[in-house]
Short mmCIF file of N, CA and C in Angstrom, two decimals:
data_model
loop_
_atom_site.label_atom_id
_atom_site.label_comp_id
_atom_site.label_asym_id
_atom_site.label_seq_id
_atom_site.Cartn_x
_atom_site.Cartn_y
_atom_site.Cartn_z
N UNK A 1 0.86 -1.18 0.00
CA UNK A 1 0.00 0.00 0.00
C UNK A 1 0.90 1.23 0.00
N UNK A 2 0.76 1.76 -1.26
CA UNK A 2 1.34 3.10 -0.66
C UNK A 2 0.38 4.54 -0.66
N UNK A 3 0.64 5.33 0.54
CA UNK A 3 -0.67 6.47 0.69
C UNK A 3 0.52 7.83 0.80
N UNK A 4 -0.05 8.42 -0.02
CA UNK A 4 0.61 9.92 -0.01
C UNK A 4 -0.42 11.12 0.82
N UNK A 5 0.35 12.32 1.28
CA UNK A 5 -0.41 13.20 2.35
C UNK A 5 0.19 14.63 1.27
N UNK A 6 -0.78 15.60 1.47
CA UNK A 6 -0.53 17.22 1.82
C UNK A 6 -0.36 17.39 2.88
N UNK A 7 0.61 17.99 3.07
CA UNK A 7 0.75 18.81 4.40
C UNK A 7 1.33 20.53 4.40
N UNK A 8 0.97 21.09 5.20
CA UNK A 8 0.85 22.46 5.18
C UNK A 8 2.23 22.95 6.39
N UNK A 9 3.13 23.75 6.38
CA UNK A 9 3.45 24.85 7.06
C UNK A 9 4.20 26.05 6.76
N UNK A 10 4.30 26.44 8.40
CA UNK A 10 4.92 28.24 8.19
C UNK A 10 6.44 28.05 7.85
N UNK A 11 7.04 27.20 7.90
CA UNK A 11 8.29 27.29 7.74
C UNK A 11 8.71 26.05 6.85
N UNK A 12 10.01 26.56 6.37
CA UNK A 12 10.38 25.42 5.47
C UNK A 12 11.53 24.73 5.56
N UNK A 13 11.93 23.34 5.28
CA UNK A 13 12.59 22.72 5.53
C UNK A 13 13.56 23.12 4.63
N UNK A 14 15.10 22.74 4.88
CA UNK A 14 16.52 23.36 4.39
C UNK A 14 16.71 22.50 3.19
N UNK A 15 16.27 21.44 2.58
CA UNK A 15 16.28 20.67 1.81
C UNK A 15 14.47 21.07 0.68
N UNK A 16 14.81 21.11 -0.09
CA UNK A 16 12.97 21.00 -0.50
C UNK A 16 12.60 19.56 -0.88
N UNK A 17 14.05 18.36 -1.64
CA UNK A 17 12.89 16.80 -0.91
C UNK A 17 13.91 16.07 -0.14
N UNK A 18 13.61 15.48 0.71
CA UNK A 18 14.01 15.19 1.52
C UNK A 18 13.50 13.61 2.41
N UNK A 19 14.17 12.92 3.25
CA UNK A 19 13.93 12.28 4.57
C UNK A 19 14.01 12.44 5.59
N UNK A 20 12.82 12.16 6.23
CA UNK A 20 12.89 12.74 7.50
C UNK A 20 13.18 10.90 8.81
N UNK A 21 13.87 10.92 9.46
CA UNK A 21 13.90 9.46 9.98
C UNK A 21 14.20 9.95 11.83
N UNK A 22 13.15 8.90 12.44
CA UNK A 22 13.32 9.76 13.74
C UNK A 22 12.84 8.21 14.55
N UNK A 23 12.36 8.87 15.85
CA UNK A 23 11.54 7.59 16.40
C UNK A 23 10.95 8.08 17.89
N UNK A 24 9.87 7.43 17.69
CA UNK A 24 9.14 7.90 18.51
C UNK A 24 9.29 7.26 20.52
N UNK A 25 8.54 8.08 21.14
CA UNK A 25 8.38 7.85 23.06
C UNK A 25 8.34 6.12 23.31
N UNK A 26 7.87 5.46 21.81
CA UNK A 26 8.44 3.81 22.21
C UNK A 26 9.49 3.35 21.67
N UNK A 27 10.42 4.29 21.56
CA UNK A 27 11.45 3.83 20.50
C UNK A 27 11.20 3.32 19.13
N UNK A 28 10.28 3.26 18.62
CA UNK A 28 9.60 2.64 17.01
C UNK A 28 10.63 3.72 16.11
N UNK A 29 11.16 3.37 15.10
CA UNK A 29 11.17 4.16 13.71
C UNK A 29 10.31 4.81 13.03
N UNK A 30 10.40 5.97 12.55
CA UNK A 30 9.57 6.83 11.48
C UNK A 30 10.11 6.92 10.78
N UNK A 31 10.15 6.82 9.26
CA UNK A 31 10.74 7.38 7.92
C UNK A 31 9.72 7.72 7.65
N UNK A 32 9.85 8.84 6.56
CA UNK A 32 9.25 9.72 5.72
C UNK A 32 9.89 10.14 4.45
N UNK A 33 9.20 10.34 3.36
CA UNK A 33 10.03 11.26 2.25
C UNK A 33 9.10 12.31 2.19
N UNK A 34 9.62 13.26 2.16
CA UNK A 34 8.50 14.89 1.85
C UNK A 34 9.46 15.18 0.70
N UNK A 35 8.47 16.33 0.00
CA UNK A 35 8.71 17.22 -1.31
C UNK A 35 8.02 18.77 -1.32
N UNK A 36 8.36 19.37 -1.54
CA UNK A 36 8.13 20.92 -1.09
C UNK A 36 7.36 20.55 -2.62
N UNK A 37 6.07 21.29 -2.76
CA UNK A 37 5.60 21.65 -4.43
C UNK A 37 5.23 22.93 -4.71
N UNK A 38 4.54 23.61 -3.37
CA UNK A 38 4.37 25.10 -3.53
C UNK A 38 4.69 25.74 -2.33
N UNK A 39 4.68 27.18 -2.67
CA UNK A 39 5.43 28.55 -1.37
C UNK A 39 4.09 29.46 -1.81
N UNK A 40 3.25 29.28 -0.75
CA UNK A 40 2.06 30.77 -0.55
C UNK A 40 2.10 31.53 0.15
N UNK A 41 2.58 32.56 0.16
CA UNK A 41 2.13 33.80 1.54
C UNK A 41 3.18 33.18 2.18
N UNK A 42 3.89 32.83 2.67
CA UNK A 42 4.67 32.13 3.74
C UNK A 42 3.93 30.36 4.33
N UNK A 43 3.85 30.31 2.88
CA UNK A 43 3.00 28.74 3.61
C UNK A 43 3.68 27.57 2.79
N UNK A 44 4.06 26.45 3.00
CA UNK A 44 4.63 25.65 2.10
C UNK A 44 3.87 24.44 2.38
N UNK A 45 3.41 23.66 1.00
CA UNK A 45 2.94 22.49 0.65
C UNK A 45 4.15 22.19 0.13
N UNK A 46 3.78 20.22 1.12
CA UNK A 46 4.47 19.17 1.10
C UNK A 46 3.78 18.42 0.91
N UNK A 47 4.04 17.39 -0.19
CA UNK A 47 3.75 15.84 -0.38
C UNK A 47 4.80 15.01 0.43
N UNK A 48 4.12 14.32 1.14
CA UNK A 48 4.38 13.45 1.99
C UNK A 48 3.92 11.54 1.70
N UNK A 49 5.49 11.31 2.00
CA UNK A 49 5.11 9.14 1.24
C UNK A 49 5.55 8.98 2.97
N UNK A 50 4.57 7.85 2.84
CA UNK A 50 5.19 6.81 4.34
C UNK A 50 6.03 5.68 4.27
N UNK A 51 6.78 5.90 4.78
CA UNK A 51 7.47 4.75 4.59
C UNK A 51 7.81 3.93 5.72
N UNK A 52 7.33 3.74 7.00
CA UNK A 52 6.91 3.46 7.80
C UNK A 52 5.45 3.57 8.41
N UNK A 53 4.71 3.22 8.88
CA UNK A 53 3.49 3.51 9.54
C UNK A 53 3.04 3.93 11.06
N UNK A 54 3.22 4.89 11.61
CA UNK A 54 3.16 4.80 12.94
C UNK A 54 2.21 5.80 13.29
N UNK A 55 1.64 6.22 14.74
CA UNK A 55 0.55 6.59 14.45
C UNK A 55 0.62 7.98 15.21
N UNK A 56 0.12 8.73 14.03
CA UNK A 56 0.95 10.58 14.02
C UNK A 56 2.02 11.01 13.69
N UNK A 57 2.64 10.08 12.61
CA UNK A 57 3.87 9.68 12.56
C UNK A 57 4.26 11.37 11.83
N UNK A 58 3.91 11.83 10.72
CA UNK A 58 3.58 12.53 10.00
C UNK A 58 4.03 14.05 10.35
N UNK A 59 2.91 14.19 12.15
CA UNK A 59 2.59 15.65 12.23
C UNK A 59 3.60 15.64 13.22
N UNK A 60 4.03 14.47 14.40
CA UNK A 60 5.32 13.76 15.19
C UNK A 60 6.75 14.39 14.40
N UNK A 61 7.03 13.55 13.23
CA UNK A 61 8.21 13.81 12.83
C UNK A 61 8.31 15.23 12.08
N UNK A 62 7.53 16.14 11.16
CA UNK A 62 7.16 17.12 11.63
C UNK A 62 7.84 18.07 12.65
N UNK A 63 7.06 18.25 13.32
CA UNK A 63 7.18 18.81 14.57
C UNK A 63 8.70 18.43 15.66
N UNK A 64 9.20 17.50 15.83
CA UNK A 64 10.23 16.53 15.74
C UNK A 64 11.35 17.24 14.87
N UNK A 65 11.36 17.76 13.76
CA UNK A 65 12.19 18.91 12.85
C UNK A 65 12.20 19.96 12.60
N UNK A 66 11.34 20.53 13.88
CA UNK A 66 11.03 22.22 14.09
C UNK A 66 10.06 22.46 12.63
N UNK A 67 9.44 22.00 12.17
CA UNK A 67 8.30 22.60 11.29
C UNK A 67 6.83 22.06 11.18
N UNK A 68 6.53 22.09 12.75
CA UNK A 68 5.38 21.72 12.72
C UNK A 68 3.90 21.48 11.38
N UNK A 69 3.24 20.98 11.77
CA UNK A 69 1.85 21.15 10.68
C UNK A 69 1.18 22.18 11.13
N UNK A 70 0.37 23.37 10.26
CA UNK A 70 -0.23 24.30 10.68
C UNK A 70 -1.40 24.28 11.18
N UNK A 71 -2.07 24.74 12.47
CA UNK A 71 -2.87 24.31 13.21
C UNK A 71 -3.10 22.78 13.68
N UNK A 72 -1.71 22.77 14.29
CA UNK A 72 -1.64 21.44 14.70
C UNK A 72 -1.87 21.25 16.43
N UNK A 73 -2.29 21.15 16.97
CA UNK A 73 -2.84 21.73 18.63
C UNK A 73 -2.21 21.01 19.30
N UNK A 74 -1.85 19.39 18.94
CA UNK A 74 -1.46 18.26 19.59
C UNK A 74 0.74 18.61 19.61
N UNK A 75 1.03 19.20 18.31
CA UNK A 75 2.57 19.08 18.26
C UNK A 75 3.04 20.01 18.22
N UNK A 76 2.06 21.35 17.54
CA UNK A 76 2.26 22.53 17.64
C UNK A 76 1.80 23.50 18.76
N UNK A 77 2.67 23.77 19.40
CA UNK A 77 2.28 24.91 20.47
C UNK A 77 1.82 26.41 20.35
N UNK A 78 1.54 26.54 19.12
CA UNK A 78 0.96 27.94 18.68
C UNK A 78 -0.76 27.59 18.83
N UNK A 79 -1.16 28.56 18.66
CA UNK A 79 -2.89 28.43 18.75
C UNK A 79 -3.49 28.13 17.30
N UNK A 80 -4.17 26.96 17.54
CA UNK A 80 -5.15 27.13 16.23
C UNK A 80 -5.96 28.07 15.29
N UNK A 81 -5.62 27.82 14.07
CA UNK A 81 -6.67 29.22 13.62
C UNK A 81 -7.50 28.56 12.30
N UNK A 82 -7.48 27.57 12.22
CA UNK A 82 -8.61 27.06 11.38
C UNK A 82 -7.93 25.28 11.22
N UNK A 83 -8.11 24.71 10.50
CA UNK A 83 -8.24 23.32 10.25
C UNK A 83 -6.61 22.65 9.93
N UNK A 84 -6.82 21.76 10.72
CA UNK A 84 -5.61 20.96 10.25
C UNK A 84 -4.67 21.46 9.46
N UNK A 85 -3.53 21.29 9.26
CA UNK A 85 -3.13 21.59 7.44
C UNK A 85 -2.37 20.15 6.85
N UNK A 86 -2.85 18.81 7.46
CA UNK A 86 -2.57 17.91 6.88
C UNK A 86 -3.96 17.15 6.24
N UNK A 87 -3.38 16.13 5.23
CA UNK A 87 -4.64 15.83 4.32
C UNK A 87 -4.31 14.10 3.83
N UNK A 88 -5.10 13.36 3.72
CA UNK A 88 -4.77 12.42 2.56
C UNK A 88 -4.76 12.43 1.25
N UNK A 89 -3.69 12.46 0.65
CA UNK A 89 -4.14 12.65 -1.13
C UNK A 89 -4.31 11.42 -1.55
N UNK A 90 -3.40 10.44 -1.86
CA UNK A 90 -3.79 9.82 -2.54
C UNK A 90 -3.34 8.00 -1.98
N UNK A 91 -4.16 6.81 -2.52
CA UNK A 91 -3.83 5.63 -1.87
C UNK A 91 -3.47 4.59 -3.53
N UNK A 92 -2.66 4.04 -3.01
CA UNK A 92 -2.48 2.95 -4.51
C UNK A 92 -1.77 1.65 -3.52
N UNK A 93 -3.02 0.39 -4.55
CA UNK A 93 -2.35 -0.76 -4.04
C UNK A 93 -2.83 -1.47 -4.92
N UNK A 94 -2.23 -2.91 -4.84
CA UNK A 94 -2.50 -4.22 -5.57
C UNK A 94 -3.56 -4.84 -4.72
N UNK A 95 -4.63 -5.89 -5.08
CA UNK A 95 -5.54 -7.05 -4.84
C UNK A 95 -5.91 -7.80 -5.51
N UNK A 96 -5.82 -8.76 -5.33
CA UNK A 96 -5.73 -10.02 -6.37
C UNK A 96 -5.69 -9.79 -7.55
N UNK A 97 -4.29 -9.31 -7.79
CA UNK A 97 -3.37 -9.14 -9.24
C UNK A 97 -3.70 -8.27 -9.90
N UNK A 98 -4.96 -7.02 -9.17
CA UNK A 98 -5.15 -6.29 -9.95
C UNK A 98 -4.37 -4.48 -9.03
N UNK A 99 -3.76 -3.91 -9.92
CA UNK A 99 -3.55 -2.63 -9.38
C UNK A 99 -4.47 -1.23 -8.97
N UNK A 100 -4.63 -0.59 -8.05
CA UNK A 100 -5.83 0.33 -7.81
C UNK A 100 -5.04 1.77 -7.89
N UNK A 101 -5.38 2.90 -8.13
CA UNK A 101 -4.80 3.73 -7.52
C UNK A 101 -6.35 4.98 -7.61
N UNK A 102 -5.90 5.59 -6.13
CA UNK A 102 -7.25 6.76 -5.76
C UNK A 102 -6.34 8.08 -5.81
N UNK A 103 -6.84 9.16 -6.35
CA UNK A 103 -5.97 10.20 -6.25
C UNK A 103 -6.87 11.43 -5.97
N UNK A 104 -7.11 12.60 -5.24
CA UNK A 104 -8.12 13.48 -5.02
C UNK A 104 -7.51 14.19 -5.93
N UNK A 105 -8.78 15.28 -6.18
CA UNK A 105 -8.24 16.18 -7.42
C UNK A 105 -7.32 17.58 -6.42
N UNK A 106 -6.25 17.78 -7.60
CA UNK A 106 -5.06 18.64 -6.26
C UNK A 106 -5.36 20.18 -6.49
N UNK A 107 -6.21 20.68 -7.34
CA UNK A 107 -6.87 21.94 -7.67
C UNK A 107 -7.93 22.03 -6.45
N UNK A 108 -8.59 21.03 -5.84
CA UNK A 108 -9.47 21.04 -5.37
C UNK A 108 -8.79 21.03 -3.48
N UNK A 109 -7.83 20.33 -3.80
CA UNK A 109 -7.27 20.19 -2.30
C UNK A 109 -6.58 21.55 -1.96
N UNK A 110 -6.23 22.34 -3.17
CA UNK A 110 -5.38 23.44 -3.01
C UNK A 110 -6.66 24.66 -2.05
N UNK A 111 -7.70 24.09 -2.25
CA UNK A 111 -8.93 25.27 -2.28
C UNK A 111 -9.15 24.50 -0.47
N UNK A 112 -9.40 23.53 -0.70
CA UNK A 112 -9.65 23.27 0.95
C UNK A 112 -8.67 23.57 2.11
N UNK A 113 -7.60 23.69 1.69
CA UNK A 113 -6.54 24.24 2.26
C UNK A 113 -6.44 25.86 2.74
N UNK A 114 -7.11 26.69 1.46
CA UNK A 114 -7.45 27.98 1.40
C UNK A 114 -5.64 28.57 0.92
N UNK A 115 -4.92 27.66 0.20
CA UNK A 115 -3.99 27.44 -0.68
C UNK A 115 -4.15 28.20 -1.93
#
């Protein structure tokens, strides 16, 4: 299975694609690959692949590299000011020999974002 994310913040990472590899309060591993695709106003969208699964792994490692997710309440210590800024985009997998892939439309995700 592989599932890709949007994710939103105020600051940007020193690399634009990158791995992020960390581990979490049970000692577990996180990998990540992010990709910078756009710069708004001071806002940067990232596509985000998992490459591990863990749970918050995302907004954790993130936050974990000083660039939190925007309006993130749980990792980010700033105050909320509207919705999440992480998302699911898209999921692709195999089942019985056949390949699937789901992708949201990214014109449309750009707008729910207020991107």
């Amino acid at each position: 299975i592989y599932k890709h994310y949007l994710a939103i913040t105020d600051k940007k990472f020193i690399n634009n694609n990158d791995f992020l590899i960390n581990t979490n309060n049970e000692d577990q591993l996180m990998k990540l690959r992010y990709r910078l695709l756009e710069n708004k106003n001071n806002n940067f969208l990232y596509l985000v692949a998992l490459l591990t699964g863990r749970k918050h792994q995302i907004r954790l490692q993130f936050s974990l590299n000083n660039n939190p997710i925007t309006n993130d309440i749980k990792f980010n210590r700033n105050i909320a000011k509207g919705n999440l800024g992480l998302c699911a985009y898209s999921i692709k997998f195999n089942y019985k020999k056949k390949f699937y892939s789901f992708k949201l439309d990214y014109e449309e995700m750009l707008n729910l974002f207020d991107f």
